[in-house]
Short mmCIF file of C-alpha atoms (C1' of nucleotides) in Angstrom, two decimals:
data_model
loop_
_atom_site.label_atom_id
_atom_site.label_comp_id
_atom_site.label_asym_id
_atom_site.label_seq_id
_atom_site.Cartn_x
_atom_site.Cartn_y
_atom_site.Cartn_z
CA UNK A 1 -5.14 -4.40 41.53
CA UNK A 2 -6.72 -6.93 39.23
CA UNK A 3 -4.24 -9.03 37.27
CA UNK A 4 -3.82 -8.84 33.51
CA UNK A 5 -5.83 -11.72 32.10
CA UNK A 6 -4.46 -13.37 28.98
CA UNK A 7 -4.71 -16.42 26.79
CA UNK A 8 -1.81 -18.26 25.20
CA UNK A 9 -2.43 -19.54 21.67
CA UNK A 10 0.23 -21.85 20.26
CA UNK A 11 0.05 -25.26 18.70
CA UNK A 12 3.17 -26.51 20.49
CA UNK A 13 2.08 -27.85 23.84
CA UNK A 14 5.50 -27.65 25.42
CA UNK A 15 5.91 -24.02 24.48
CA UNK A 16 2.43 -23.20 25.66
CA UNK A 17 2.92 -24.83 29.04
CA UNK A 18 6.42 -23.48 29.43
CA UNK A 19 5.19 -19.97 28.87
CA UNK A 20 2.39 -20.57 31.32
CA UNK A 21 4.81 -21.71 34.06
CA UNK A 22 7.04 -18.80 33.31
CA UNK A 23 4.25 -16.27 33.74
CA UNK A 24 3.16 -17.71 37.09
CA UNK A 25 6.05 -15.84 38.62
CA UNK A 26 4.37 -12.53 37.94
CA UNK A 27 1.51 -11.59 40.23
CA UNK A 28 0.07 -9.04 37.87
CA UNK A 29 -0.44 -11.58 35.09
CA UNK A 30 -3.01 -14.34 35.02
CA UNK A 31 -3.21 -16.93 32.26
CA UNK A 32 -6.86 -17.90 31.90
CA UNK A 33 -6.54 -20.42 29.07
CA UNK A 34 -4.09 -22.30 26.89
CA UNK A 35 -5.30 -23.05 23.37
CA UNK A 36 -3.85 -24.82 20.37
CA UNK A 37 -5.45 -22.90 17.50
CA UNK A 38 -7.61 -19.94 16.52
CA UNK A 39 -10.90 -21.78 16.66
CA UNK A 40 -10.47 -22.84 20.26
CA UNK A 41 -9.20 -19.35 21.04
CA UNK A 42 -12.47 -17.76 20.01
CA UNK A 43 -14.43 -20.35 21.99
CA UNK A 44 -12.45 -19.41 25.07
CA UNK A 45 -12.85 -15.72 24.37
CA UNK A 46 -16.61 -16.15 24.53
CA UNK A 47 -16.34 -17.77 27.94
CA UNK A 48 -13.92 -15.20 29.32
CA UNK A 49 -15.07 -11.77 28.31
CA UNK A 50 -12.57 -9.99 30.49
CA UNK A 51 -9.45 -11.23 28.69
CA UNK A 52 -7.10 -8.32 27.98
CA UNK A 53 -4.72 -9.90 25.51
CA UNK A 54 -3.62 -12.96 23.61
CA UNK A 55 -0.09 -14.23 23.15
CA UNK A 56 -0.45 -15.44 19.63
CA UNK A 57 1.61 -17.79 17.51
CA UNK A 58 1.42 -17.31 13.75
CA UNK A 59 1.85 -20.86 12.51
CA UNK A 60 -1.05 -22.86 13.84
CA UNK A 61 -3.34 -25.45 12.25
CA UNK A 62 -7.00 -24.77 11.36
CA UNK A 63 -7.06 -21.05 12.04
CA UNK A 64 -3.66 -19.44 12.03
CA UNK A 65 -2.41 -16.24 13.61
CA UNK A 66 -3.05 -14.00 10.63
CA UNK A 67 -6.68 -15.07 10.49
CA UNK A 68 -7.00 -14.49 14.22
CA UNK A 69 -5.62 -10.95 13.86
CA UNK A 70 -8.01 -10.24 11.04
CA UNK A 71 -11.01 -11.64 12.85
CA UNK A 72 -10.24 -9.68 16.00
CA UNK A 73 -9.95 -6.55 13.91
CA UNK A 74 -13.18 -7.17 12.04
CA UNK A 75 -15.04 -7.83 15.26
CA UNK A 76 -13.67 -4.66 16.77
CA UNK A 77 -12.47 -6.76 19.66
CA UNK A 78 -10.91 -5.18 22.74
CA UNK A 79 -8.54 -8.12 23.06
CA UNK A 80 -5.00 -6.99 22.28
CA UNK A 81 -2.93 -9.50 20.34
CA UNK A 82 0.79 -9.90 20.95
CA UNK A 83 2.39 -12.02 18.27
CA UNK A 84 5.06 -14.45 19.39
CA UNK A 85 6.73 -15.93 16.37
CA UNK A 86 9.94 -17.65 15.38
CA UNK A 87 10.07 -15.82 12.05
CA UNK A 88 11.96 -12.56 12.10
CA UNK A 89 11.22 -11.65 8.48
CA UNK A 90 10.04 -8.12 7.76
CA UNK A 91 7.30 -9.61 5.66
CA UNK A 92 5.65 -11.30 8.64
CA UNK A 93 6.24 -8.38 10.98
CA UNK A 94 4.71 -5.80 8.66
CA UNK A 95 1.66 -7.97 8.01
CA UNK A 96 1.07 -8.40 11.72
CA UNK A 97 1.51 -4.70 12.41
CA UNK A 98 -0.87 -3.89 9.63
CA UNK A 99 -3.46 -6.28 10.98
CA UNK A 100 -3.55 -4.86 14.44
CA UNK A 101 -0.84 -6.67 16.44
CA UNK A 102 0.18 -4.70 19.52
CA UNK A 103 3.64 -6.19 19.54
CA UNK A 104 5.79 -8.75 17.81
CA UNK A 105 8.14 -10.87 19.85
CA UNK A 106 10.53 -13.56 18.75
CA UNK A 107 10.40 -16.91 20.48
CA UNK A 108 13.92 -16.43 21.77
CA UNK A 109 12.99 -13.22 23.57
CA UNK A 110 14.01 -13.20 27.22
CA UNK A 111 11.30 -13.06 29.85
CA UNK A 112 12.20 -9.57 30.96
CA UNK A 113 11.29 -8.33 27.51
CA UNK A 114 8.12 -10.40 27.47
CA UNK A 115 6.76 -9.14 30.78
CA UNK A 116 7.76 -5.60 29.87
CA UNK A 117 5.84 -5.88 26.62
CA UNK A 118 2.79 -7.36 28.33
CA UNK A 119 2.68 -4.44 30.74
CA UNK A 120 3.10 -1.84 28.02
CA UNK A 121 0.41 -3.43 25.87
CA UNK A 122 -1.89 -3.62 28.87
CA UNK A 123 -1.71 0.16 29.03
CA UNK A 124 -3.14 0.21 25.53
CA UNK A 125 0.14 1.04 23.85
CA UNK A 126 1.75 -0.77 21.01
CA UNK A 127 5.39 -1.69 21.42
CA UNK A 128 7.77 -2.93 18.78
CA UNK A 129 11.40 -3.47 19.73
CA UNK A 130 13.73 -1.27 17.67
CA UNK A 131 15.31 -4.30 16.03
CA UNK A 132 11.90 -5.62 15.02
CA UNK A 133 10.86 -2.20 13.79
CA UNK A 134 14.06 -2.02 11.77
CA UNK A 135 13.31 -5.30 10.03
CA UNK A 136 9.83 -4.12 9.21
CA UNK A 137 11.00 -0.80 7.87
CA UNK A 138 13.66 -2.47 5.77
CA UNK A 139 10.96 -4.59 4.26
CA UNK A 140 8.66 -1.61 3.70
CA UNK A 141 11.32 0.35 1.86
CA UNK A 142 12.44 -2.58 -0.24
CA UNK A 143 12.43 -1.90 -3.90
CA UNK A 144 15.28 -4.10 -5.04
CA UNK A 145 13.78 -5.81 -8.05
CA UNK A 146 11.42 -3.05 -9.00
CA UNK A 147 14.17 -0.44 -8.81
CA UNK A 148 14.98 -0.40 -12.49
CA UNK A 149 12.09 -2.33 -13.84
CA UNK A 150 10.18 0.67 -15.13
CA UNK A 151 11.58 3.60 -17.06
CA UNK A 152 11.05 7.11 -15.71
CA UNK A 153 8.29 7.82 -18.16
CA UNK A 154 6.60 4.59 -17.25
CA UNK A 155 6.78 5.44 -13.58
CA UNK A 156 5.28 8.82 -14.30
CA UNK A 157 2.45 7.33 -16.32
CA UNK A 158 1.85 4.70 -13.66
CA UNK A 159 1.49 7.41 -11.04
CA UNK A 160 -1.13 9.20 -13.11
CA UNK A 161 -3.04 6.01 -13.79
CA UNK A 162 -3.15 5.34 -10.06
CA UNK A 163 -4.53 8.83 -9.56
CA UNK A 164 -7.55 7.81 -11.57
CA UNK A 165 -6.75 9.71 -14.76
CA UNK A 166 -7.83 8.14 -18.03
CA UNK A 167 -5.54 7.55 -20.97
CA UNK A 168 -6.82 10.67 -22.68
CA UNK A 169 -6.28 12.85 -19.65
CA UNK A 170 -2.77 11.57 -19.14
CA UNK A 171 -1.93 12.13 -22.80
CA UNK A 172 -3.14 15.71 -22.57
CA UNK A 173 -1.18 16.35 -19.42
CA UNK A 174 2.04 14.94 -20.85
CA UNK A 175 1.58 16.54 -24.29
CA UNK A 176 1.69 13.24 -26.17
CA UNK A 177 -0.79 11.15 -28.09
CA UNK A 178 -3.21 8.78 -26.39
CA UNK A 179 -1.49 6.06 -28.33
CA UNK A 180 1.71 6.64 -26.51
CA UNK A 181 0.03 6.31 -23.14
CA UNK A 182 -1.75 3.18 -24.25
CA UNK A 183 1.54 1.65 -25.23
CA UNK A 184 3.11 2.70 -21.96
CA UNK A 185 0.27 1.19 -20.01
CA UNK A 186 0.49 -2.04 -21.98
CA UNK A 187 4.23 -2.22 -21.37
CA UNK A 188 3.86 -1.55 -17.67
CA UNK A 189 1.20 -4.23 -17.34
CA UNK A 190 3.46 -6.65 -19.17
CA UNK A 191 6.46 -5.83 -17.02
CA UNK A 192 4.59 -6.33 -13.78
CA UNK A 193 2.88 -9.41 -15.18
CA UNK A 194 -0.58 -8.12 -14.40
CA UNK A 195 -3.79 -9.07 -16.18
CA UNK A 196 -5.22 -5.58 -16.25
CA UNK A 197 -5.01 -2.16 -14.66
CA UNK A 198 -6.65 -3.23 -11.43
CA UNK A 199 -4.09 -5.92 -10.75
CA UNK A 200 -1.36 -3.62 -11.98
CA UNK A 201 -2.14 -1.05 -9.32
CA UNK A 202 -2.26 -3.68 -6.64
CA UNK A 203 1.09 -5.16 -7.63
CA UNK A 204 2.65 -1.76 -8.02
CA UNK A 205 1.66 -0.73 -4.51
CA UNK A 206 2.92 -4.03 -3.17
CA UNK A 207 6.40 -3.31 -4.43
CA UNK A 208 6.25 0.36 -3.45
CA UNK A 209 6.17 1.76 -6.96
CA UNK A 210 3.32 4.06 -6.06
CA UNK B 1 39.19 7.47 12.66
CA UNK B 2 37.60 9.67 10.00
CA UNK B 3 34.62 11.67 11.20
CA UNK B 4 31.08 11.10 9.99
CA UNK B 5 30.45 13.68 7.28
CA UNK B 6 26.94 15.04 7.04
CA UNK B 7 24.84 17.82 5.58
CA UNK B 8 22.02 19.63 7.33
CA UNK B 9 19.03 20.48 5.14
CA UNK B 10 16.44 22.76 6.71
CA UNK B 11 14.84 25.97 5.56
CA UNK B 12 15.03 27.58 8.99
CA UNK B 13 18.40 29.22 9.28
CA UNK B 14 18.35 29.40 13.05
CA UNK B 15 17.62 25.72 13.40
CA UNK B 16 20.25 24.84 10.84
CA UNK B 17 22.94 26.86 12.54
CA UNK B 18 21.90 25.75 15.99
CA UNK B 19 22.18 22.15 14.99
CA UNK B 20 25.55 22.86 13.47
CA UNK B 21 26.89 24.43 16.69
CA UNK B 22 25.48 21.58 18.67
CA UNK B 23 27.24 18.97 16.59
CA UNK B 24 30.62 20.71 16.88
CA UNK B 25 30.91 19.21 20.32
CA UNK B 26 31.25 15.75 18.85
CA UNK B 27 34.61 14.87 17.35
CA UNK B 28 33.29 12.00 15.31
CA UNK B 29 30.83 14.19 13.42
CA UNK B 30 31.67 16.77 10.79
CA UNK B 31 29.07 19.02 9.19
CA UNK B 32 30.25 19.73 5.66
CA UNK B 33 27.39 21.92 4.50
CA UNK B 34 24.22 23.70 5.58
CA UNK B 35 21.51 23.97 2.93
CA UNK B 36 18.06 25.47 2.79
CA UNK B 37 16.33 23.17 0.33
CA UNK B 38 16.59 20.00 -1.71
CA UNK B 39 17.99 21.65 -4.81
CA UNK B 40 20.96 23.11 -3.00
CA UNK B 41 21.39 19.83 -1.19
CA UNK B 42 21.99 17.95 -4.41
CA UNK B 43 24.42 20.60 -5.59
CA UNK B 44 26.41 20.14 -2.41
CA UNK B 45 26.22 16.37 -2.70
CA UNK B 46 27.94 16.60 -6.05
CA UNK B 47 30.79 18.58 -4.53
CA UNK B 48 31.15 16.36 -1.52
CA UNK B 49 31.02 12.76 -2.64
CA UNK B 50 32.04 11.39 0.74
CA UNK B 51 28.98 12.59 2.64
CA UNK B 52 27.57 9.78 4.75
CA UNK B 53 24.21 11.20 5.68
CA UNK B 54 21.78 14.10 5.56
CA UNK B 55 19.75 15.52 8.42
CA UNK B 56 16.64 16.31 6.48
CA UNK B 57 13.67 18.51 7.19
CA UNK B 58 10.41 17.61 5.50
CA UNK B 59 8.84 21.00 5.00
CA UNK B 60 11.13 22.98 2.74
CA UNK B 61 10.48 25.23 -0.25
CA UNK B 62 11.33 24.25 -3.85
CA UNK B 63 12.23 20.64 -3.24
CA UNK B 64 10.88 19.23 -0.01
CA UNK B 65 12.03 16.31 2.09
CA UNK B 66 9.79 13.71 0.48
CA UNK B 67 11.14 14.56 -2.94
CA UNK B 68 14.67 14.36 -1.60
CA UNK B 69 14.02 10.90 -0.16
CA UNK B 70 12.56 9.75 -3.44
CA UNK B 71 15.36 11.16 -5.50
CA UNK B 72 18.02 9.61 -3.28
CA UNK B 73 16.27 6.28 -3.59
CA UNK B 74 15.92 6.53 -7.35
CA UNK B 75 19.58 7.43 -7.73
CA UNK B 76 20.56 4.53 -5.54
CA UNK B 77 22.52 6.99 -3.45
CA UNK B 78 24.72 5.86 -0.60
CA UNK B 79 23.77 8.93 1.39
CA UNK B 80 21.63 7.94 4.36
CA UNK B 81 18.81 10.34 5.14
CA UNK B 82 17.73 11.03 8.72
CA UNK B 83 14.48 12.92 8.81
CA UNK B 84 14.12 15.62 11.45
CA UNK B 85 10.59 16.86 11.51
CA UNK B 86 8.20 18.64 13.80
CA UNK B 87 5.29 16.48 12.69
CA UNK B 88 4.73 13.37 14.74
CA UNK B 89 1.90 12.01 12.63
CA UNK B 90 2.02 8.37 11.64
CA UNK B 91 1.20 9.45 8.14
CA UNK B 92 4.47 11.33 7.74
CA UNK B 93 6.53 8.75 9.54
CA UNK B 94 5.29 5.84 7.46
CA UNK B 95 5.86 7.73 4.22
CA UNK B 96 9.43 8.52 5.21
CA UNK B 97 10.14 4.96 6.28
CA UNK B 98 8.71 3.69 3.03
CA UNK B 99 10.86 6.07 1.04
CA UNK B 100 14.12 5.03 2.57
CA UNK B 101 14.62 7.21 5.66
CA UNK B 102 17.10 5.66 8.09
CA UNK B 103 15.52 7.37 11.04
CA UNK B 104 12.83 9.82 12.00
CA UNK B 105 13.49 12.30 14.77
CA UNK B 106 11.27 14.99 16.19
CA UNK B 107 12.64 18.49 16.46
CA UNK B 108 12.30 18.36 20.22
CA UNK B 109 14.57 15.32 20.47
CA UNK B 110 17.42 15.76 22.95
CA UNK B 111 20.96 15.77 21.64
CA UNK B 112 21.82 12.46 23.27
CA UNK B 113 19.21 10.81 21.11
CA UNK B 114 20.40 12.67 18.04
CA UNK B 115 24.04 11.72 18.33
CA UNK B 116 23.06 8.16 19.21
CA UNK B 117 20.94 7.97 16.08
CA UNK B 118 23.69 9.44 13.90
CA UNK B 119 26.12 6.80 15.11
CA UNK B 120 23.68 3.95 14.62
CA UNK B 121 22.80 5.12 11.12
CA UNK B 122 26.47 5.51 10.30
CA UNK B 123 26.81 1.78 10.91
CA UNK B 124 24.28 1.28 8.13
CA UNK B 125 21.42 0.46 10.46
CA UNK B 126 18.04 2.05 10.54
CA UNK B 127 16.77 3.21 13.89
CA UNK B 128 13.26 4.29 14.79
CA UNK B 129 12.53 5.14 18.39
CA UNK B 130 9.82 2.88 19.85
CA UNK B 131 7.46 5.81 20.28
CA UNK B 132 7.92 6.81 16.65
CA UNK B 133 7.51 3.22 15.53
CA UNK B 134 4.33 3.03 17.59
CA UNK B 135 2.85 6.04 15.83
CA UNK B 136 3.71 4.59 12.46
CA UNK B 137 2.21 1.22 13.29
CA UNK B 138 -0.94 2.81 14.61
CA UNK B 139 -1.28 4.56 11.31
CA UNK B 140 -0.55 1.42 9.32
CA UNK B 141 -3.20 -0.57 11.14
CA UNK B 142 -5.78 2.17 10.98
CA UNK B 143 -9.02 1.10 9.54
CA UNK B 144 -11.44 3.04 11.69
CA UNK B 145 -13.43 4.69 8.96
CA UNK B 146 -13.08 1.94 6.43
CA UNK B 147 -14.05 -0.69 8.97
CA UNK B 148 -17.71 -0.79 8.11
CA UNK B 149 -17.66 1.15 4.93
CA UNK B 150 -17.98 -1.84 2.64
CA UNK B 151 -20.31 -4.77 3.05
CA UNK B 152 -18.88 -8.26 3.13
CA UNK B 153 -19.95 -8.96 -0.42
CA UNK B 154 -18.38 -5.73 -1.54
CA UNK B 155 -15.13 -6.62 0.20
CA UNK B 156 -15.19 -9.99 -1.51
CA UNK B 157 -15.79 -8.44 -4.91
CA UNK B 158 -13.11 -5.84 -4.29
CA UNK B 159 -10.61 -8.57 -3.53
CA UNK B 160 -11.38 -10.32 -6.80
CA UNK B 161 -11.15 -7.09 -8.78
CA UNK B 162 -7.73 -6.48 -7.27
CA UNK B 163 -6.74 -9.96 -8.35
CA UNK B 164 -7.25 -8.89 -11.93
CA UNK B 165 -10.50 -10.74 -12.60
CA UNK B 166 -12.99 -9.13 -14.95
CA UNK B 167 -16.63 -8.54 -14.12
CA UNK B 168 -17.65 -11.63 -16.03
CA UNK B 169 -15.14 -13.84 -14.30
CA UNK B 170 -16.18 -12.61 -10.89
CA UNK B 171 -19.85 -13.13 -11.71
CA UNK B 172 -19.16 -16.70 -12.74
CA UNK B 173 -17.16 -17.39 -9.62
CA UNK B 174 -19.82 -15.99 -7.31
CA UNK B 175 -22.75 -17.53 -9.22
CA UNK B 176 -24.48 -14.23 -9.90
CA UNK B 177 -25.14 -12.10 -12.93
CA UNK B 178 -22.56 -9.72 -14.35
CA UNK B 179 -25.01 -6.97 -13.58
CA UNK B 180 -24.71 -7.61 -9.89
CA UNK B 181 -20.96 -7.33 -10.00
CA UNK B 182 -21.17 -4.17 -12.05
CA UNK B 183 -23.44 -2.66 -9.45
CA UNK B 184 -21.12 -3.77 -6.67
CA UNK B 185 -18.16 -2.27 -8.42
CA UNK B 186 -19.99 1.00 -8.99
CA UNK B 187 -21.05 1.15 -5.34
CA UNK B 188 -17.54 0.42 -4.10
CA UNK B 189 -16.10 3.13 -6.34
CA UNK B 190 -18.69 5.56 -5.06
CA UNK B 191 -18.06 4.68 -1.43
CA UNK B 192 -14.33 5.17 -1.74
CA UNK B 193 -14.82 8.29 -3.84
CA UNK B 194 -12.65 7.00 -6.65
CA UNK B 195 -12.88 7.99 -10.28
CA UNK B 196 -12.37 4.52 -11.64
CA UNK B 197 -11.04 1.08 -10.83
CA UNK B 198 -7.41 2.14 -10.90
CA UNK B 199 -7.87 4.80 -8.26
CA UNK B 200 -10.17 2.50 -6.37
CA UNK B 201 -7.46 -0.11 -5.95
CA UNK B 202 -4.97 2.52 -4.87
CA UNK B 203 -7.30 3.99 -2.27
CA UNK B 204 -8.34 0.56 -1.07
CA UNK B 205 -4.76 -0.47 -0.45
CA UNK B 206 -4.07 2.80 1.29
CA UNK B 207 -6.71 2.08 3.88
CA UNK B 208 -5.81 -1.59 4.14
CA UNK B 209 -8.93 -2.95 2.54
CA UNK B 210 -6.92 -5.27 0.34
"C1'" DA C 1 -43.68 -2.56 12.44
"C1'" DA C 2 -41.18 0.69 9.82
"C1'" DA C 3 -36.96 2.24 7.89
"C1'" DA C 4 -32.46 1.47 6.15
"C1'" DA C 5 -29.12 -1.07 4.08
"C1'" DA C 6 -27.56 -5.05 1.36
"C1'" DA C 7 -27.79 -8.08 -2.56
"C1'" DT C 8 -29.73 -9.09 -6.60
"C1'" DC C 9 -30.93 -7.96 -11.67
"C1'" DA C 10 -32.08 -4.94 -16.08
"C1'" DG C 11 -31.82 -1.54 -20.48
"C1'" DT C 12 -29.32 1.64 -23.10
"C1'" DA C 13 -25.49 4.14 -24.44
"C1'" DT C 14 -20.94 5.78 -24.36
"C1'" DA C 15 -16.23 5.75 -22.98
"C1'" DA C 16 -12.24 3.35 -22.01
"C1'" DA C 17 -9.15 -0.43 -22.03
"C1'" DT C 18 -7.00 -4.47 -24.17
"C1'" DA C 19 -5.19 -7.38 -28.04
"C1'" DC C 20 -3.37 -7.90 -32.15
"C1'" DG C 21 -0.41 -6.07 -35.47
"C1'" DG C 22 3.07 -2.82 -36.81
"C1'" DA C 23 6.61 1.68 -37.19
"C1'" DT C 24 10.40 5.47 -36.33
"C1'" DG C 25 14.01 8.22 -34.22
"C1'" DC C 26 17.07 8.60 -30.21
"C1'" DC C 27 20.55 7.22 -27.06
"C1'" DG C 28 23.93 4.64 -24.78
"C1'" DT C 29 26.73 0.31 -24.83
"C1'" DT C 30 29.43 -3.04 -26.91
"C1'" DA D 1 28.70 0.30 -36.82
"C1'" DA D 2 25.40 -2.65 -34.75
"C1'" DC D 3 22.30 -3.57 -31.04
"C1'" DG D 4 18.88 -3.08 -27.58
"C1'" DG D 5 16.02 -0.29 -24.73
"C1'" DC D 6 13.25 3.71 -24.64
"C1'" DA D 7 9.77 7.00 -26.11
"C1'" DT D 8 6.99 8.09 -29.53
"C1'" DC D 9 3.14 7.07 -32.84
"C1'" DC D 10 -0.75 4.48 -35.79
"C1'" DG D 11 -4.89 1.03 -37.40
"C1'" DT D 12 -8.42 -2.21 -36.40
"C1'" DA D 13 -11.28 -4.90 -33.65
"C1'" DT D 14 -13.04 -6.62 -29.45
"C1'" DT D 15 -13.79 -6.63 -24.74
"C1'" DT D 16 -14.58 -4.09 -20.40
"C1'" DA D 17 -15.92 -0.55 -17.75
"C1'" DT D 18 -18.76 3.44 -16.71
"C1'" DA D 19 -23.00 6.48 -16.65
"C1'" DC D 20 -27.62 7.02 -16.26
"C1'" DT D 21 -32.02 5.42 -14.55
"C1'" DG D 22 -34.35 2.18 -12.80
"C1'" DA D 23 -36.23 -2.32 -9.98
"C1'" DT D 24 -37.09 -6.41 -6.37
"C1'" DT D 25 -36.05 -9.22 -2.43
"C1'" DT D 26 -33.92 -10.08 1.77
"C1'" DT D 27 -31.66 -8.82 5.86
"C1'" DT D 28 -30.55 -5.75 9.45
"C1'" DT D 29 -31.37 -1.95 12.34
"C1'" DT D 30 -34.15 1.18 14.78
#
DNA sequence: AAAAAAATCAGTATAAATACGGATGCCGTT
DNA sequence: AACGGCATCCGTATTTATACTGATTTTTTT
């Protein structure tokens, strides 16, 4: 059986080397390179075309983890990224998941969990620990501030705007004047501090209003 | 210790009753009502103010599970919804998570898993089985079709539109004529099959282009 | 080398959105 | 009874966006 080839990307040398030593214990895993940022990572990836995955830190100089995830995704790379981060905020986790991370581990994870994750990911499956998934889902369903920001009518109008209806069409559908809808729209834009409808829709989706 | 009070909402009577019988075995769980749709659910919730959670089916007549989730969220209800569905599509799972579901179970889940989930949720924690979380994350990170749909320039322009910049502002920033940006915008809208910018931004965020 | 796609620019006309300024009646809270 | 938030409506003017029909050049793909 050929070992799982991987690269460790982290700007902290001690952590990088420690992880490397730690993984030597496992015969089915082979670390082919240790790199300190995203740029060097992609250089190494060109040399080693058979790398299966990357253990990826988020906070790195030059080219950070998020950029690496994005680049891998855009290049349609077969390399599977496992994020190893010290941040356990839903924000970070959701972004990584969205950008193609196969797993998200905290730096205080024990090695059993790490090797388990590596093996699962090597089978092409994504694996997020229930506690990590919980944090992400909590973040996704957050609506705290936005909860009572908009009135019910405003929420309704916002939904129709996002559907691509024009002011006139919305007015017709809600049996009110176009003026009313225009005012609603203006108020919604003001409340979400957007410049125009485009930004409004973006902000609204960000805080789960749509 | 007071038992965990819950309501079962499912339009299939057999399933409803079966679940009820099944839960009788557990002393710490008490089913206070069986309902066939969302409307009846809310009637029952008014009668029983001490209900801790709802086992909720998605596909129901009159008022379906998604609407129930939304309504609970909008009312800031303390009732914790656990979705029990037969659909294991990431689409469904992500929507439920986003709308405040505390868990998502498949109808073929074994009872060990069910009672475990009920107890976890009763402690106020959300719990998504790794396999369910995996499906959701796969969906979230999906970009297959959209991957090469837009050119790089178009992606760039789209990003600036979403930021709230007008055509003129974008043109200035990219050192091209307003005409160019107008064309780009029109092409992007066409490619994403949107009616206008508002819907464009919504669709673009849905498929992770922004 | 030929074909396809991407990026650039244009005219003309209409439709829609935004920015100002107002206004009224309703409803719930203080 | 007074107040603020909400939903409703209006005028005027300007700015933006959209629809339609084009075009050229460069780059990429076949």
